[in-house]
Amino acid sequence: MAVLWLDDIRGDDLGAVGGKAASLGELTAADLPVPPAFVVTADTYRSFIEETGIDGELFETVDVDTDDSKALAEAAERASELIRETPIPESIREEVMAAYEEVGDDAPVAVRSSATAEDLPDASFAGQQETFLNVTGEALLERVRECWASLFTQRAIYYRQEQGFAHDVVDIAVVVQRMVDADKSGVMFTSHPSTGAGVITIEAAWGLGEAVVSGAVTPDNYVIDRETGDVRESTVARKKVMHVRDPETGETVEREVSEDRRGSRVLDEAELEELRALGEEIEAHYGEPQDVEWAIEDGEVYLLQSRPITTIAEGTEEGSVADGGLAEEEADLVVSGLGASPGQASGEARLVRKLDELDKVGDGDVIVAEMTTPDMVPAMKRAAGIVTDEGGMTSHAAIVSRELGVPAVVGAEHATDRLEDGQVITIDGEKGSVEAGAEAEDERDAIEEVRPQAPVKPMTATEVKVNVSIPDAAERAAATGADGVGLLRLEHLVLSLGKTPERYIEDHGAEEYVEQIVDGVRGVADEFYPRPVRVRTLDAPTDEFRQLEGGEDEPTEHNPMMGYRGIRRSLDRPDVFEHELEAFRRLFEMGYDNVEVMFPLVNDVDDVQAARRLMEEVGIDTEKRSWGVMIETPASALCVEEMANVGIDFASFGTNDLTQYTLAVDRNNGQVADRYDANHEAVRQLMAQTIEICREHGVATSICGQAGSDTDMVRFLVREGITSISANIDAVRDVQHEVKRVEQKLLLDSVR
Ligand code: PEP
Ligand code: MG
């Protein structure tokens, strides 16, 4: 049997049909309204490669050294060609086409790949998430082969190799489902998505659901009390656009909503009641809250997908994070600083004064150091907590510990003097306190529990992204459900090589340097694919480079923050910078079309033009790729119009620097820390005018400095109309909610 109908599929058929089909089968079995679909099973793919005899050549072709990007590209190309050009055996063709006839006469169908591999941690990665909409007739067979071929893209081959999975144990199924030409659609949460409270939340917009899921439109929002069934809140949004199927081409296109329907309510009472009842049924069936995609066509409700809500915080009501069982009365404050990474932890203090002392940091110890450096990251991963004398909220220690989810207190000034090696201490990464004599449990697990564990659909029109500095944090970052990475700082990756770029290239060759960058970025780009990952070219001040091998050749600068860093250094050393750009070129060539290039510390259009020329010189098509700049100096904010005119796609506020340069407050200088204020009127004015000019020129705006995690700043920027906000991993959830609140308030204000 080449195909299985949804009626015959259950949740545990994952191995035969893949996750997507298994979940649709589960909904169908529960008698819920799912559009008719059949699955070309994983066994069918297997029969295809075996009966046609291409299996031997196929697996031989993809057995390459994935670090050799040229060989990898050739292997992917050949494997895909083999599958796409080998005719499907007659028996399979007949069965697939007969099933298609049953769906309807020339019915438009959606064709989607559904990869299976029982032990693969994320089977979806085994095959690209190929989706073809509005497929009709014989073209279906072509599309099925394209789905099969998606098992052998460069990314998929690389991913399996990295995970240690043999290529021949992964199979792929294909779901073929009747298209729903929705008049209205949206999402439904069967319980409150963060508190788990007994309310059903429904979002709805006109046309196909992609408009809601992608955030192209702000949908109506309805909140229904589950106990009484009453509609507690109805917020009717102004829905300017909708996604519809173009009757000519069959493609999904964006259209303007007619003036009279823009402000009108999408769902009436009866439809809300029907969705509510379905929501109750779905949650009862799965035994846990669900996030459901639905659509209404000609008055009929259809369910397109259901998955567990993974963002509900557990245990917060009991205060497990807040009090952590800490015996307050026994606690004795030793030092205090800035709470840089939330959570509490207890452990023995390990004073680290030199790098060779790192070995003494064992699992569950608390690192106490003047400041952390990139070499300390492996020890920071083992540690229960981190305390530093120096540093602010944007220091290395703060950034890395937040990304690792390790509680941290920074800028504690006297920690290395007052704390003793081996002394048991408890730190609070929220309050910034370090206490002696307490015996709290390491609270990292509790923190983990309250974090979203899997991507959630963006519920906001303003995108909420996440910052990543160490590629190891990518998985945690992706699990926040963020809309992409707003800032991947390349320097942490390069600094972790232990040598300055110049010395590294001298010792290991340019090729090795390029490969290191490609590998580091690729890990993050894979984790987020297809969500965008904005990678910033190198920006480390000379005092950070000085700590590395080769650092003795760094210039001595009076004030490194105002010196030889960011794009200035890159443009001054094109012979080094070209290798960084070459890494981007290769990533694009390998199919990472979600990677974007961002230049730090530009001042004006000359910097931008020069950077663009260098990209073009290495062969990057700047018309095709998304690239842009950071707005970190008042000059760049004041000159943004000229930059917009030469083709930047985005401008992102680096408020850590923009604040220090606007207010003349060194961000690393504790003496003036009380004057450091990213919400200062002057900084805000620069941002507001930049957003306005960028909007006029179709340039997207964003924030990726620390202030993007601050709710006051978020409120201000959403009101000003910023396109996206990038927050720290631990702040993403709060920022998502804050953005949502502000957007709804704006909507309400506009209709009142
Ligand atoms: C910034 O300046 O806000 C920024 C994000 O860059 P960095 O902190 O790396 O200087
Ligand atoms: Mg900066």
XYZ file of C-alpha atoms and ligand atoms in Angstrom, residues 536 539 565 601 630 632 654 656-657 667, ligand 2:
11
model
C 26.886 40.946 13.001
C 33.080 44.029 16.841
C 36.545 48.439 16.659
C 29.486 50.973 14.528
C 23.559 48.985 13.588
C 25.059 52.883 17.619
C 22.584 49.072 19.473
C 24.418 49.800 24.639
C 26.643 51.942 22.468
C 29.313 51.783 29.533
Mg 27.490 47.882 20.188
